XYZ file of C-alpha atoms in Angstrom:
454
model
C 32.366 54.260 23.183
C 29.874 56.121 25.283
C 27.708 56.713 22.228
C 27.973 53.064 21.291
C 26.931 52.072 24.797
C 23.971 54.248 24.651
C 22.756 52.526 21.206
C 23.446 49.250 22.737
C 21.286 49.876 25.728
C 18.493 51.484 23.534
C 18.231 48.311 21.354
C 18.115 46.202 24.438
C 15.359 48.333 26.019
C 13.455 48.332 22.700
C 13.644 44.566 22.431
C 12.175 44.259 25.870
C 9.452 46.714 25.161
C 8.201 45.746 21.760
C 9.276 42.060 20.908
C 7.580 38.790 22.148
C 10.364 36.089 21.413
C 9.609 32.362 20.459
C 9.993 29.680 22.794
C 11.134 32.290 25.373
C 9.929 33.296 28.864
C 10.233 36.945 28.401
C 11.028 37.371 32.163
C 14.116 35.274 31.406
C 14.951 37.491 28.487
C 14.676 40.631 30.545
C 17.336 39.301 32.975
C 19.688 38.022 30.279
C 18.985 40.111 27.090
C 20.861 39.562 23.812
C 20.523 41.500 20.711
C 22.618 40.425 17.587
C 23.849 43.093 15.314
C 25.971 41.227 12.762
C 27.463 37.936 11.739
C 30.560 36.825 9.862
C 31.605 33.196 9.109
C 30.540 31.110 12.220
C 30.540 34.129 14.593
C 27.779 36.543 15.759
C 28.345 39.746 17.088
C 25.993 41.519 19.573
C 25.298 45.327 19.793
C 27.830 45.596 22.440
C 30.491 44.354 20.106
C 31.048 40.944 21.806
C 31.435 38.113 19.454
C 30.074 34.494 19.848
C 30.656 31.188 18.182
C 27.325 30.309 16.564
C 27.291 26.858 18.249
C 23.767 25.978 17.239
C 23.722 27.261 13.599
C 21.194 30.022 14.518
C 18.746 27.287 15.538
C 19.948 24.579 13.267
C 19.983 26.617 10.017
C 23.222 27.916 9.140
C 25.431 25.811 6.965
C 28.292 27.680 5.363
C 28.556 30.496 7.883
C 27.223 34.053 7.786
C 27.684 36.316 4.735
C 28.757 33.608 2.437
C 29.661 35.436 -0.656
C 28.143 33.051 -3.255
C 24.751 33.115 -1.507
C 24.869 36.811 -0.997
C 25.537 37.229 -4.676
C 22.778 34.942 -5.793
C 20.134 36.951 -3.816
C 21.455 40.213 -5.207
C 21.321 38.858 -8.716
C 17.781 37.629 -8.296
C 16.845 41.054 -6.934
C 17.858 42.478 -10.326
C 15.176 40.255 -11.785
C 12.255 40.051 -9.504
C 11.827 39.383 -5.754
C 8.475 37.635 -5.653
C 5.613 36.479 -7.724
C 2.812 34.032 -6.673
C 3.274 30.341 -7.484
C -0.549 30.041 -7.208
C -1.157 28.981 -10.944
C 1.949 30.498 -12.205
C 5.469 29.020 -11.989
C 8.886 30.969 -11.702
C 12.305 29.968 -12.876
C 14.161 29.687 -9.613
C 11.361 27.655 -8.101
C 11.520 25.376 -11.076
C 15.223 25.114 -11.044
C 15.347 24.312 -7.360
C 12.634 21.542 -7.577
C 14.709 19.917 -10.186
C 17.693 19.980 -8.045
C 15.835 18.807 -4.981
C 14.492 15.724 -6.901
C 18.196 15.168 -8.062
C 19.242 15.391 -4.449
C 16.681 13.156 -2.732
C 15.805 9.370 -3.263
C 14.873 8.490 -6.782
C 11.140 7.540 -6.026
C 10.415 11.340 -4.966
C 9.415 13.249 -7.946
C 7.191 16.188 -6.941
C 8.012 19.213 -4.782
C 5.358 21.380 -3.037
C 6.937 24.612 -1.529
C 6.078 26.415 1.734
C 7.828 28.694 4.245
C 8.856 26.817 7.285
C 9.267 23.120 8.552
C 6.042 23.247 10.445
C 4.196 24.196 7.139
C 5.934 21.464 5.241
C 4.574 18.985 7.916
C 1.234 20.502 7.741
C 1.259 19.834 4.074
C 2.467 16.367 4.423
C -0.357 15.498 6.750
C -3.078 17.126 4.541
C -1.663 15.446 1.412
C -1.662 12.020 3.103
C -5.142 12.434 4.450
C -6.491 13.550 1.010
C -4.690 10.916 -0.861
C -6.689 8.243 0.678
C -9.974 10.049 0.031
C -8.986 10.756 -3.506
C -8.584 6.974 -4.232
C -11.730 6.005 -2.332
C -10.184 4.883 1.110
C -12.221 7.117 3.326
C -11.576 5.141 6.424
C -7.800 6.074 6.509
C -7.967 9.260 8.584
C -5.502 8.790 11.562
C -1.845 9.425 12.031
C 0.924 7.682 14.142
C 3.771 9.352 15.654
C 6.365 8.628 18.212
C 6.620 9.554 21.737
C 8.578 12.514 22.456
C 8.447 13.533 18.877
C 8.417 17.161 17.429
C 7.336 18.297 14.082
C 6.681 21.952 14.560
C 4.173 24.243 16.277
C 1.028 24.595 13.991
C -1.997 22.809 15.039
C -1.562 19.884 12.768
C 2.137 19.629 13.511
C 1.543 19.687 17.415
C -1.125 16.996 16.890
C 1.541 14.633 15.717
C 3.994 15.867 18.351
C 4.365 14.290 21.738
C 6.474 16.621 23.988
C 4.223 17.436 26.934
C 5.928 20.757 27.889
C 5.339 22.164 24.451
C 1.962 20.501 23.445
C -0.281 19.662 26.430
C -1.798 23.134 26.963
C -3.017 23.026 23.411
C -4.591 19.694 23.649
C -8.306 20.879 22.959
C -7.145 22.235 19.736
C -5.477 19.099 18.495
C -6.747 16.060 16.635
C -5.905 12.671 18.266
C -3.045 10.643 16.934
C -1.604 7.382 17.824
C 1.668 7.388 19.794
C 4.130 4.631 19.430
C 7.182 4.209 21.628
C 10.363 5.807 20.462
C 13.306 3.306 20.918
C 15.038 5.274 23.697
C 18.105 3.373 24.767
C 19.347 5.720 27.488
C 17.571 4.661 30.763
C 16.273 1.450 29.294
C 17.052 -1.424 31.656
C 18.838 -3.506 29.203
C 20.976 -0.728 27.794
C 20.949 -2.858 24.534
C 20.109 -0.954 21.527
C 18.990 -4.127 19.547
C 16.449 -5.024 22.613
C 15.225 -1.639 22.576
C 14.813 -1.518 18.734
C 12.944 -4.922 18.582
C 10.646 -3.865 21.556
C 9.599 -0.726 19.845
C 9.122 -2.398 16.375
C 7.033 -5.047 18.203
C 4.794 -2.345 19.882
C 4.466 -0.396 16.541
C 3.499 -3.706 14.567
C 0.825 -4.470 17.299
C -0.513 -0.894 16.869
C -0.537 -1.362 12.997
C -2.115 -4.779 13.206
C -5.100 -3.403 15.252
C -5.550 -0.101 13.681
C -4.070 -0.144 9.982
C -7.436 0.107 8.255
C -7.824 3.576 9.864
C -4.344 4.802 9.636
C -3.412 7.234 6.803
C 0.145 7.711 7.679
C 3.089 7.595 10.194
C 5.452 10.498 10.667
C 8.993 10.325 12.145
C 12.097 12.366 12.416
C 15.043 11.255 10.316
C 17.064 8.803 12.578
C 17.386 11.335 15.452
C 14.665 13.215 17.573
C 15.854 16.916 17.786
C 13.796 19.005 20.012
C 12.883 15.752 21.973
C 16.380 15.560 23.406
C 18.804 14.552 20.477
C 17.802 10.756 20.898
C 19.437 8.673 18.141
C 17.380 5.676 16.780
C 19.105 2.185 17.225
C 20.432 0.823 14.052
C 17.658 -0.907 11.851
C 14.758 0.800 13.473
C 13.874 3.390 10.706
C 14.236 0.688 8.201
C 11.890 -1.513 10.226
C 9.418 1.295 10.349
C 9.460 1.605 6.581
C 8.983 -2.153 6.079
C 5.972 -2.178 8.586
C 4.281 0.679 6.788
C 4.646 -1.192 3.478
C 3.139 -4.336 5.062
C 0.216 -2.538 6.393
C -0.531 -0.149 3.596
C 0.334 2.973 5.442
C 2.114 6.093 4.020
C 5.545 6.741 5.482
C 6.409 10.440 6.100
C 9.954 11.387 7.086
C 10.448 14.748 8.531
C 13.999 15.850 7.520
C 13.558 19.441 8.537
C 16.297 19.320 11.116
C 18.262 16.511 9.837
C 18.541 17.330 6.020
C 21.273 18.871 4.120
C 24.346 17.276 5.717
C 23.476 17.629 9.361
C 23.853 13.836 10.005
C 26.778 13.402 7.668
C 24.775 12.444 4.834
C 22.684 14.501 2.405
C 19.595 13.215 4.188
C 19.359 10.991 7.501
C 17.434 8.451 5.568
C 20.439 7.623 3.632
C 21.898 6.031 6.723
C 19.521 3.131 6.342
C 18.656 3.319 2.604
C 14.965 4.323 3.494
C 12.411 5.151 0.831
C 9.638 7.559 2.373
C 6.405 8.356 0.551
C 6.517 11.860 1.656
C 9.614 13.789 2.909
C 9.674 17.211 4.431
C 12.665 19.676 4.370
C 13.309 23.102 5.405
C 16.187 24.831 7.698
C 19.456 24.142 5.848
C 17.890 24.295 2.450
C 18.979 27.899 1.925
C 22.112 27.602 3.994
C 20.307 29.435 6.715
C 19.448 32.649 4.752
C 15.730 32.732 3.762
C 12.468 30.850 4.873
C 11.977 28.122 2.300
C 10.579 24.667 2.965
C 9.423 21.858 0.776
C 7.255 18.635 0.907
C 8.312 16.020 -1.523
C 6.041 13.116 -2.732
C 6.139 10.071 -4.969
C 4.616 10.325 -8.308
C 1.803 7.970 -7.408
C 0.717 10.302 -4.634
C 0.822 13.298 -7.037
C -1.260 11.319 -9.588
C -3.965 10.762 -7.015
C -4.532 14.615 -7.011
C -4.553 14.817 -10.789
C -7.706 14.968 -12.872
C -10.498 17.242 -13.909
C -11.413 20.195 -11.595
C -14.944 18.772 -11.438
C -13.423 15.595 -9.650
C -12.493 17.775 -6.563
C -9.126 16.184 -6.287
C -7.212 19.584 -6.243
C -4.906 20.086 -3.317
C -6.367 23.288 -1.878
C -3.361 24.589 0.065
C -0.940 27.381 -0.451
C 0.954 30.218 1.154
C 1.563 33.869 -0.044
C 5.305 33.479 -0.404
C 5.331 29.957 -1.534
C 8.468 29.236 -4.054
C 9.728 32.831 -3.268
C 12.306 33.592 -6.083
C 14.989 35.104 -3.569
C 14.676 31.961 -1.256
C 14.936 29.637 -4.169
C 17.940 31.517 -5.550
C 19.617 31.334 -2.177
C 18.859 27.483 -2.086
C 20.264 26.797 -5.483
C 23.420 28.668 -4.560
C 23.675 26.626 -1.363
C 23.371 23.341 -2.965
C 26.008 24.469 -5.508
C 28.453 25.099 -2.783
C 27.736 21.760 -1.189
C 28.769 20.133 -4.495
C 31.558 22.285 -5.465
C 33.169 22.213 -1.899
C 32.284 18.483 -1.358
C 30.977 19.547 1.914
C 29.504 16.210 2.841
C 32.816 14.540 2.450
C 34.237 17.269 4.760
C 31.492 16.774 7.261
C 32.276 13.055 7.465
C 35.795 13.744 8.790
C 34.587 16.412 11.119
C 31.950 13.982 12.563
C 34.872 11.590 13.575
C 36.715 14.484 15.087
C 33.749 15.716 17.063
C 33.133 12.278 18.484
C 36.715 12.104 19.446
C 36.594 15.406 21.301
C 33.245 14.603 23.025
C 34.429 11.201 24.294
C 35.878 12.716 27.434
C 32.605 14.211 28.503
C 31.308 10.996 29.543
C 33.659 10.911 32.343
C 32.342 14.176 33.808
C 30.431 13.676 37.114
C 27.240 15.301 35.756
C 27.158 14.167 32.208
C 24.814 11.160 31.952
C 24.828 10.593 28.032
C 26.521 12.089 24.901
C 24.472 11.610 21.741
C 25.583 12.205 18.241
C 24.592 11.659 14.741
C 26.666 13.507 12.458
C 26.984 17.067 13.506
C 23.837 16.865 15.606
C 24.992 16.347 19.268
C 23.272 16.382 22.614
C 25.007 16.250 26.034
C 22.613 15.207 28.855
C 23.340 16.702 32.286
C 22.078 14.700 35.350
C 22.590 14.880 39.123
C 24.050 11.380 39.158
C 25.589 9.792 35.955
C 25.910 6.415 37.498
C 22.097 6.048 38.357
C 20.963 8.537 35.558
C 19.195 10.553 38.165
C 18.041 13.836 36.493
C 18.287 17.152 37.901
C 14.877 18.551 39.277
C 13.431 20.372 36.295
C 13.106 23.588 38.188
C 16.938 23.818 38.711
C 17.199 24.386 34.993
C 20.841 23.305 34.885
C 20.801 23.076 31.034
C 19.850 26.681 30.852
C 22.283 27.953 33.447
C 24.980 26.132 31.638
C 24.175 27.788 28.314
C 24.293 31.160 29.894
C 27.823 30.214 31.245
C 28.731 29.303 27.581
C 27.400 32.681 26.547
C 29.834 34.322 29.090
C 32.601 32.447 27.507
C 31.759 33.380 24.008
C 29.459 30.721 22.463
C 25.769 30.624 21.899
C 23.321 27.647 21.902
C 19.971 26.710 23.426
C 19.330 23.696 25.795
C 16.465 21.135 25.392
C 15.764 20.861 29.111
C 18.993 19.418 30.617
C 20.435 18.534 27.110
C 23.046 20.982 25.736
C 22.756 21.166 22.056
C 25.888 21.262 19.895
C 25.136 21.716 16.165
C 27.655 24.142 14.701
C 27.673 25.340 11.107
C 28.925 22.473 8.769
C 31.622 24.883 7.437
C 33.242 25.065 11.087
C 37.022 24.308 10.972
C 38.616 21.740 13.220
C 40.132 24.421 15.225
C 36.799 26.188 15.736
C 35.073 22.891 16.558
C 37.829 22.240 19.163
C 37.414 25.716 20.745
C 33.602 25.465 20.898
C 33.786 21.950 22.546
C 36.186 23.180 25.201
C 33.819 26.071 25.970
C 31.035 23.615 26.353
C 33.306 21.382 28.607
C 34.464 24.018 30.883
C 30.932 25.569 31.273
C 29.551 22.228 32.237
C 32.147 21.653 34.825
C 31.842 25.206 36.336
C 27.976 25.089 36.462
C 27.477 21.441 37.557
C 30.378 21.091 39.943
C 29.598 24.203 41.886
C 26.138 22.769 42.584
C 26.874 18.930 42.827
């Protein structure tokens, strides 16, 4: 035990000495360090031997739990053939097979798959494809993009240029290109509290923007049905379909970012299925490999693909690529992941779990300092406020969400807050008993943290 304690302290000290963690103030980490050693099912274990529920799917990635045998075996099997070869000018078997499977899984009008390594890269590719598409067909004026307020699409320069979360993006403004910001249909705190009113106002503002600037707009990009990093805000019914219709009306490409929402997270294969939306370009990542390896993809229509097809001398080639694009190990993991979805009928299981989670979360709205509970499928956000009747928020410097997640960690569950919004996004394979246990930890932690402070 003593030797184990020494080893544990050594890894923690090394993490403080050598690592720079993403989206983390390292001064906070030094006060509350955590080093994960292993995982099994929906549990993570740290170097001290303490086990935690993976309440955020290891940042919205994990689907079937850790150490899923079928995915482990698929990766081992691929290792016996080849780990990686370039996709620049030479295809490989897993990449071909996965592309075919993705086309089968996604809306019928999407026919081409361009691989990358992360959600942000998939978005960068979508933006560059949209920009070059118009040039390739002779529409050189269409260079601008439209995004939604409070939107998030990743952290590369193009992705932040179509993002709109001040705390993440403002510091990099000199690096960013300018995009138009349309209002997100945010129901919470709207004077009417009426989803239909909020939807129609937002669509009206978007149409006004399109009417004035459509000749210079290349594309609009939105997250699928729910804003993730922006606070788990769900679009009112009919809004996403309305955006699609306006894009068609004004000849603007429609990009849907399904990086966080795809592969069952919202109770459908993809969030666009909730409203039968047909994007021109769609980005996917995160759950594509079940949370195992970094694979992402940008899917397009055949019409967009054909705009890049021609003789080399026409300069229509899409000059973009990554060293590990279409990596065989990642594609093998993704294929095994999708096979598990189909064999275990996971989407049908998720639909039942969604109802159960909603029932369990219903009591949260009666807590003194819970202002709103938002849910789409297995993507949930619980907003903490000083006063739930007036919606008065806590002062940001109190960091109530962060303190609550630390309390949850004490009690054996990991997640990360979005400001004062507690994220609950467990692996889809979580059992009803595990979901109930995690929700109880969340509830108790919220009560203990907020009621002590008032």
